[in-house]
Coordinates of C-alpha atoms and ligand atoms in Angstrom, one line a residue:
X1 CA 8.4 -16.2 20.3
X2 CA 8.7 -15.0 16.9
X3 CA 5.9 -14.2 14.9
X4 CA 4.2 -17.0 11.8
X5 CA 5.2 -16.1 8.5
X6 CA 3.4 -17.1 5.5
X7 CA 5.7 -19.3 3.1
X8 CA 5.5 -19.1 -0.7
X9 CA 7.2 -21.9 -2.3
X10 CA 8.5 -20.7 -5.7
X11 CA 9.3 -16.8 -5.5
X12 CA 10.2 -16.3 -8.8
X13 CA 7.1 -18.7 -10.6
X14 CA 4.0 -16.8 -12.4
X15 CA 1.8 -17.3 -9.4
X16 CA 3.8 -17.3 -6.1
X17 CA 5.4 -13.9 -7.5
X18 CA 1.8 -12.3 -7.5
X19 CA 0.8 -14.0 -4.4
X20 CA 3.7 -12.5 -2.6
X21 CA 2.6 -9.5 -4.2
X22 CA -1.0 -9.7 -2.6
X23 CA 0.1 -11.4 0.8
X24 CA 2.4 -8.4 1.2
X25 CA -0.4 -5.3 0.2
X26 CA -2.3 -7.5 2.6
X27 CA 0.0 -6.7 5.7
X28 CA 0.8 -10.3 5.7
X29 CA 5.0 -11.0 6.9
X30 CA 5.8 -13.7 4.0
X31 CA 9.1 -15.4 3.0
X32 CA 9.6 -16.6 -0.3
X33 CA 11.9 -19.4 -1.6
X34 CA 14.3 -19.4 -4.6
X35 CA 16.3 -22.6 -5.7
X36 CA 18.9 -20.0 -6.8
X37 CA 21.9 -19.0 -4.7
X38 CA 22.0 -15.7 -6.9
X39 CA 18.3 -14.9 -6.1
X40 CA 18.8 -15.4 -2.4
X41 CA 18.1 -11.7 -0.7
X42 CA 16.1 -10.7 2.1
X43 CA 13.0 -12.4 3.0
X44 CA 14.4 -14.9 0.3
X45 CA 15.6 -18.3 1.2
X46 CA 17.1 -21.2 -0.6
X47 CA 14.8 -24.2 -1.2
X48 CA 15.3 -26.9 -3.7
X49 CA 12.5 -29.4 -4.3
X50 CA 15.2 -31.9 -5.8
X51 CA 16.8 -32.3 -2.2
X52 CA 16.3 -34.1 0.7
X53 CA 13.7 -32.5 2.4
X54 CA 12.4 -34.1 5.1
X55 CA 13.0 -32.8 8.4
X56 CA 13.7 -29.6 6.5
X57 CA 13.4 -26.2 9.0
X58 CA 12.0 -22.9 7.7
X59 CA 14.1 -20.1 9.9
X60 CA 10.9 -18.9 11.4
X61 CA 7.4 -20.5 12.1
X62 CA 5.2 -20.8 9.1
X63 CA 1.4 -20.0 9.4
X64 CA 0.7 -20.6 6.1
X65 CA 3.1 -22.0 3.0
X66 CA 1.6 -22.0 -0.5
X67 CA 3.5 -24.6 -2.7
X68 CA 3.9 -22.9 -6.2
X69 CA 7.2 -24.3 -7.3
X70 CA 7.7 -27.6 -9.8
X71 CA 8.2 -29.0 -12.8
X72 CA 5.3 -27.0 -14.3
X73 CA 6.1 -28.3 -18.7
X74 CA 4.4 -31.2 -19.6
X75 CA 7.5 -31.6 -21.7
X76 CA 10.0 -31.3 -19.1
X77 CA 8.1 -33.9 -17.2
X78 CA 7.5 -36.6 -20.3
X79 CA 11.3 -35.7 -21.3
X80 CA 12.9 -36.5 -17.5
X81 CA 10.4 -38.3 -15.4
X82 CA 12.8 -39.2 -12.4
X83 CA 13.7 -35.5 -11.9
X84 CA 10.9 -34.3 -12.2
X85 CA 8.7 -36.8 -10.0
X86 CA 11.8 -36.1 -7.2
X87 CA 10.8 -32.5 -7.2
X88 CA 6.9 -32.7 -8.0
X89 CA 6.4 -35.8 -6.2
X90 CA 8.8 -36.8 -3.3
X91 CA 10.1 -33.0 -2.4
X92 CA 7.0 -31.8 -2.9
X93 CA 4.9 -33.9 -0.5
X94 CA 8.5 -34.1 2.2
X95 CA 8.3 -30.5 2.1
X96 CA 4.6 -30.2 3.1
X97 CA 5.1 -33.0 5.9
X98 CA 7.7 -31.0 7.3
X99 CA 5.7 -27.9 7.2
X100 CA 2.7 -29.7 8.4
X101 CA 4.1 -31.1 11.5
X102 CA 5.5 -27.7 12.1
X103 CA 1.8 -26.6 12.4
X104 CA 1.6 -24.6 9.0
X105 CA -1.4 -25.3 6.6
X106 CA -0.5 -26.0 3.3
X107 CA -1.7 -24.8 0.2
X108 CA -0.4 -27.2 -2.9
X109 CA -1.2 -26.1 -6.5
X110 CA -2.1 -29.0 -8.7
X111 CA -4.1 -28.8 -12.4
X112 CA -7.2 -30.2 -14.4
X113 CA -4.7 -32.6 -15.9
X114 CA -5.2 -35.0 -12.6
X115 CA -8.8 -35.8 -14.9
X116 CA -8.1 -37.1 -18.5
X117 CA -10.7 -34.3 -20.0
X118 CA -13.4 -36.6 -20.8
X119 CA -16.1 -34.9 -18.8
X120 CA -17.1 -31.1 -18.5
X121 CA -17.4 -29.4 -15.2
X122 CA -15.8 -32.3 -13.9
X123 CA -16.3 -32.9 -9.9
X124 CA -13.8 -32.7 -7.1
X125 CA -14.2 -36.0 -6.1
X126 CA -14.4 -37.8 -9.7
X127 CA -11.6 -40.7 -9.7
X128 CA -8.4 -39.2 -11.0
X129 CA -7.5 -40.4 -14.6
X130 CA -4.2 -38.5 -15.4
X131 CA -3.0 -39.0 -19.5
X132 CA 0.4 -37.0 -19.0
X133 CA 3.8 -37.7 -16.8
X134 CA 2.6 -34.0 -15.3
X135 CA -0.4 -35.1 -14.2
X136 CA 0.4 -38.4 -13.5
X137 CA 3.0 -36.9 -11.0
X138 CA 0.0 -34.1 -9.5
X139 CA -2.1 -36.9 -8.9
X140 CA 0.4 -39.0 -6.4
X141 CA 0.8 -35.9 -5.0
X142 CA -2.8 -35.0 -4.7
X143 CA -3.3 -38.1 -3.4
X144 CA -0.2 -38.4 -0.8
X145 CA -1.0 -35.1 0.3
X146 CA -5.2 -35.7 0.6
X147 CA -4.0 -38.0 3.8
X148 CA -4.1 -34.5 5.7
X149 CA -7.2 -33.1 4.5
X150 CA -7.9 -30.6 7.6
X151 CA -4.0 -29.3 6.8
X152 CA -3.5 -29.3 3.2
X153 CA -5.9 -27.7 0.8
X154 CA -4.9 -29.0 -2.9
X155 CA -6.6 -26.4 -5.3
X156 CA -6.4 -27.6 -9.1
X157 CA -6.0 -25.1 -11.7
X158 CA -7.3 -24.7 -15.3
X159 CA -5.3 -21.9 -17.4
X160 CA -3.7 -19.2 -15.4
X161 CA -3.5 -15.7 -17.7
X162 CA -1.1 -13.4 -16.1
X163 CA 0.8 -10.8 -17.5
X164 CA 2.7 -13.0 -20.0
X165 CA 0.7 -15.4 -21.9
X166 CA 0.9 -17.0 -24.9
X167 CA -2.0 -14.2 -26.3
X168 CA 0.5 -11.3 -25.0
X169 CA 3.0 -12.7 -27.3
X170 CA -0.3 -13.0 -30.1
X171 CA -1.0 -9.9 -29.2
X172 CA 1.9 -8.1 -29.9
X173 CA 1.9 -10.1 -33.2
X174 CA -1.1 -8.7 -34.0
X175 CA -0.3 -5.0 -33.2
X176 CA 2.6 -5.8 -35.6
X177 CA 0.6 -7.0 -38.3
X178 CA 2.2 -10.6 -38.0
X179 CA 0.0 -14.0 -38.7
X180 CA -0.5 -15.5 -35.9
X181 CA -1.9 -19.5 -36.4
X182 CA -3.8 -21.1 -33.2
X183 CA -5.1 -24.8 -33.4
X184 CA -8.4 -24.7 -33.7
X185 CA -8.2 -28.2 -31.9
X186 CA -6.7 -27.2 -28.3
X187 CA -9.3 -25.6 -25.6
X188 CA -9.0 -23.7 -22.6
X189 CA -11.4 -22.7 -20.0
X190 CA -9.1 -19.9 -18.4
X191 CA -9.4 -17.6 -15.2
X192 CA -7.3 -14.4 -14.6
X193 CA -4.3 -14.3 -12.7
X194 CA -5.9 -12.2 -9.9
X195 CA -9.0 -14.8 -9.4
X196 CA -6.7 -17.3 -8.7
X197 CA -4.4 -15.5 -5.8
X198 CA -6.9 -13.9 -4.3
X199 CA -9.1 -17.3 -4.2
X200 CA -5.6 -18.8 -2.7
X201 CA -5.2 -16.0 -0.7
X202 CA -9.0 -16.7 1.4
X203 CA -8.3 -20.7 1.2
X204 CA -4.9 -20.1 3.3
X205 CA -6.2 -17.8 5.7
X206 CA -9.5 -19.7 6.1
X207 CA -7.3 -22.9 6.4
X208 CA -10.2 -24.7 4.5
X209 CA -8.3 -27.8 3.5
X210 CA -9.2 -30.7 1.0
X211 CA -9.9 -30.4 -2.4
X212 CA -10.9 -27.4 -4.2
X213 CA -11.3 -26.3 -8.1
X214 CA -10.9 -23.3 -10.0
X215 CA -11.3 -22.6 -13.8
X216 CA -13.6 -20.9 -16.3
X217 CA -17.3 -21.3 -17.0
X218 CA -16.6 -23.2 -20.6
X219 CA -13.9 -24.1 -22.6
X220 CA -12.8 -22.4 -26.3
X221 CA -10.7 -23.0 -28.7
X222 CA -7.3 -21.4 -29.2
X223 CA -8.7 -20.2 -32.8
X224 CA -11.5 -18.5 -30.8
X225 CA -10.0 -17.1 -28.8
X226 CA -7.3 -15.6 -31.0
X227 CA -10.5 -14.4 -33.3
X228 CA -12.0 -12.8 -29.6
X229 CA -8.0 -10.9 -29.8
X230 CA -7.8 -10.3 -32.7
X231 CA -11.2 -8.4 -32.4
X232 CA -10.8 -6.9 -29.2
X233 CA -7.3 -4.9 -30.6
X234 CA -9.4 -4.2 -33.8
X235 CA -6.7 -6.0 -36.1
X236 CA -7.3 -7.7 -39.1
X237 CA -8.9 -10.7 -38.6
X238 CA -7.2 -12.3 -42.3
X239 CA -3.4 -12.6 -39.4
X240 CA -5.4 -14.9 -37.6
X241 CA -5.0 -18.4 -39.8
X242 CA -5.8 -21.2 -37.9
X243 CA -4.5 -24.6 -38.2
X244 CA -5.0 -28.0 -36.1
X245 CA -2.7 -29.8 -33.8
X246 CA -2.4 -33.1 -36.0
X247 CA -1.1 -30.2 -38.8
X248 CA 1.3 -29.1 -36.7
X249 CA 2.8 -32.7 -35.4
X250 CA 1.6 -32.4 -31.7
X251 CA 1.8 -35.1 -29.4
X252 CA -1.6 -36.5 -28.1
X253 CA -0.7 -35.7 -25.0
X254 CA -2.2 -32.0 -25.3
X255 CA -5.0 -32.9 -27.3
X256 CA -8.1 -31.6 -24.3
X257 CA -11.8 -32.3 -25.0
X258 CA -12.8 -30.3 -21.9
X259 CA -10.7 -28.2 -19.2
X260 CA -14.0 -27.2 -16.9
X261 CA -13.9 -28.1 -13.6
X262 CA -17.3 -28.0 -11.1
X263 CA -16.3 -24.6 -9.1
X264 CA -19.3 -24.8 -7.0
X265 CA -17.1 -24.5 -3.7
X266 CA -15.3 -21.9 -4.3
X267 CA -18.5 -19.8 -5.0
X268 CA -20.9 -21.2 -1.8
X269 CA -17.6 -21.2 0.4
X270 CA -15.3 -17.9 -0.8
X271 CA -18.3 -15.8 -2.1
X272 CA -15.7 -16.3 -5.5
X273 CA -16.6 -16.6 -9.5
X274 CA -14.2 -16.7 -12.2
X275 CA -15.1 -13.9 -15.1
X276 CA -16.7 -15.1 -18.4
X277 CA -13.8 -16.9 -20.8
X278 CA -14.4 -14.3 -23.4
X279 CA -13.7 -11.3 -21.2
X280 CA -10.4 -13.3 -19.1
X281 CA -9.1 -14.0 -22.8
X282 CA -9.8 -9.8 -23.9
X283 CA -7.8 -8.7 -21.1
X284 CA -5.4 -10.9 -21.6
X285 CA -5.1 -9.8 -25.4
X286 CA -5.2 -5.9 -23.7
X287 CA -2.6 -6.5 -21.1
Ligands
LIG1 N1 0.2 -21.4 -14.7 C1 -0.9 -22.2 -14.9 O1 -1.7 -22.0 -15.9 C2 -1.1 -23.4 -14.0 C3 -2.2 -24.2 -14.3 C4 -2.5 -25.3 -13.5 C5 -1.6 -25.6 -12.4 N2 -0.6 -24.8 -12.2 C6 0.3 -25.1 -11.0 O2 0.5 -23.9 -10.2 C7 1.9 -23.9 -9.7 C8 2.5 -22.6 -10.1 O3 2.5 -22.5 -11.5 P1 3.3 -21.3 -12.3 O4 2.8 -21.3 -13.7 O5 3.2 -20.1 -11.5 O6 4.8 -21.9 -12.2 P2 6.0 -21.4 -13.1 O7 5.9 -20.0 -13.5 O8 6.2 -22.4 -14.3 O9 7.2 -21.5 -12.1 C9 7.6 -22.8 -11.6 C10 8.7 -22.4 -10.5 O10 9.1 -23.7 -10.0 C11 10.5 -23.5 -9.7 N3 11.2 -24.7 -9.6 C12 11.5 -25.6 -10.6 N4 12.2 -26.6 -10.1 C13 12.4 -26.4 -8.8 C14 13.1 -27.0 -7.8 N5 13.8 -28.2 -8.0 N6 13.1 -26.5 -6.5 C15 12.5 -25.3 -6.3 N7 11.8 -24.7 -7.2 C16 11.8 -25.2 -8.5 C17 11.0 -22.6 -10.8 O11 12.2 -21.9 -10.3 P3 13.1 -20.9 -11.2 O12 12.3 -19.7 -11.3 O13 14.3 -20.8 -10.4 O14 13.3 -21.6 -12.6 C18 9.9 -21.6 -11.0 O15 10.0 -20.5 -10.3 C19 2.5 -25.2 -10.3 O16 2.4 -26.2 -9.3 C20 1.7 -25.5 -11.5 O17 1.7 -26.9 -11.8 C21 -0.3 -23.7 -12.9

């Protein structure tokens, strides 16, 4: 028989690349999918989350899949939400049937934005209250997928800093001595990329299923955190000019009281904290 491979759905997206990075240091044998002919090498296979899916075969068994891939702007899913509900919605949840009833457990990334950011450090199991098409379409999936809660572990996300944020962009601004202007209106409660894959990384292998949470301790504002860059590189703090969202024309949409989610799981169960916001943000401003 041939041996399980883990699956990571989404090759080529900020988090399923690291995690194939990690899987693979880890001695793990893992496939990754690309929904680009062009990107299709070894160990790569085609997958589209727009197609018919169900029934769909990996070529060999799957221990573990992690579902990274989707429709992951909030614009992209406001601007088209029939595409992008087919791929975050009704591939997304196909897919993991298929995988499940193949015996693979199933890891499905979802976000904070299943709550509608009323409450801090809100609970797992506080009723969902999505305000955007993107969360609207991560809650139906959360909630088709929470029929298998011993196979599929959904693990909702706050911010995810890798190495290309929106601060390395600020960052380099600032080493240029170019304004940068963050609202002083949008929060985040981030954790570092590496929290998150190698919290995804002991949720797979554990195959602890259901619902789990992951974000920072507190949420800031983009101007603080730009202040905590601009600080950090030793720039001049007079490039950091910050403005609100209602200045700018924003849609509501993205206006966020709180981003926190209650994390207690993952630190009684995986032994796992996020880092303090400040110091996530720093590194992400020294990256
Ligand atoms: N990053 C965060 O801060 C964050 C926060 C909360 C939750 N999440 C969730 O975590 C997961 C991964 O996020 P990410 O930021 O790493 O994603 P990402 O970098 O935005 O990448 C998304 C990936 O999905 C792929 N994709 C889009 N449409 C597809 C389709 N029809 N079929 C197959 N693949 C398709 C894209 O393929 P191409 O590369 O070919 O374009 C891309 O690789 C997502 O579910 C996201 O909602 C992320």
């Amino acid at each position: 028989m041939k041996e399980k491979v883990t699956l990571v759905v989404g090759a080529d997206s900020m988090i399923g690349q690291a995690m194939i990075t990690y899987l693979t240091d880890a001695g793990e044998l893992v496939i990754g999918t690309t929904r680009r002919p062009e990107q299709t090498e070894k160990d790569r296979i085609l997958l589209d989350l727009s197609e018919n899916l169900s029934g769909w075969k990996p070529p060999r068994p799957v221990k573990t899949a992690y579902i990274c891939a989707g429709v992951t702007r909030l614009d992209d899913c406001r601007r088209d939400p029939l595409r992008s509900a087919r791929i975050n919605v009704t591939g997304t949840c196909a897919l993991a049937k298929a995988l499940m009833e193949q015996g693979a457990f199933v890891v499905f990334l979802s976000t904070n934005q299943v709550f509608d950011g009323r409450i801090p450090h809100v609970r797992p199991d506080h009723p969902r209250s999505p305000k955007s098409e993107y969360g609207w379409q991560k809650a139906k999936a959360e909630r088709i997928l929470g029929q298998w809660p011993k196979n599929v572990a959904t693990v909702r996300l706050s911010k995810v800093l890798g190495p290309d944020s929106l601060f390395t962009e600020w960052s380099r601004f600032l080493k240029a001595d170019r304004i940068i202007r963050p609202f002083t209106d949008m929060v985040l409660s981030p954790v570092p990329l590496d929290t998150v894959v190698s919290a995804l990384g002991r949720i797979g292998d554990r195959r602890s299923g259901g619902s789990w949470q992951i974000s920072g301790e507190r949420d800031v504002s983009y101007a603080r955190a730009a202040k905590w860059g601009a600080d950090v590189l030793e720039s001049d703090s007079g490039l950091v000019q910050p403005w609100s969202m209602a200045e700018a024309g924003m849609a509501m949409e993205a206006v966020w009281q709180n981003t926190t989610m209650n994390t207690d799981r993952m630190r009684e169960e995986l032994g796992l904290e996020p880092p303090p916001v400040k110091w996530t943000i720093e590194q992400a401003f020294l990256l």
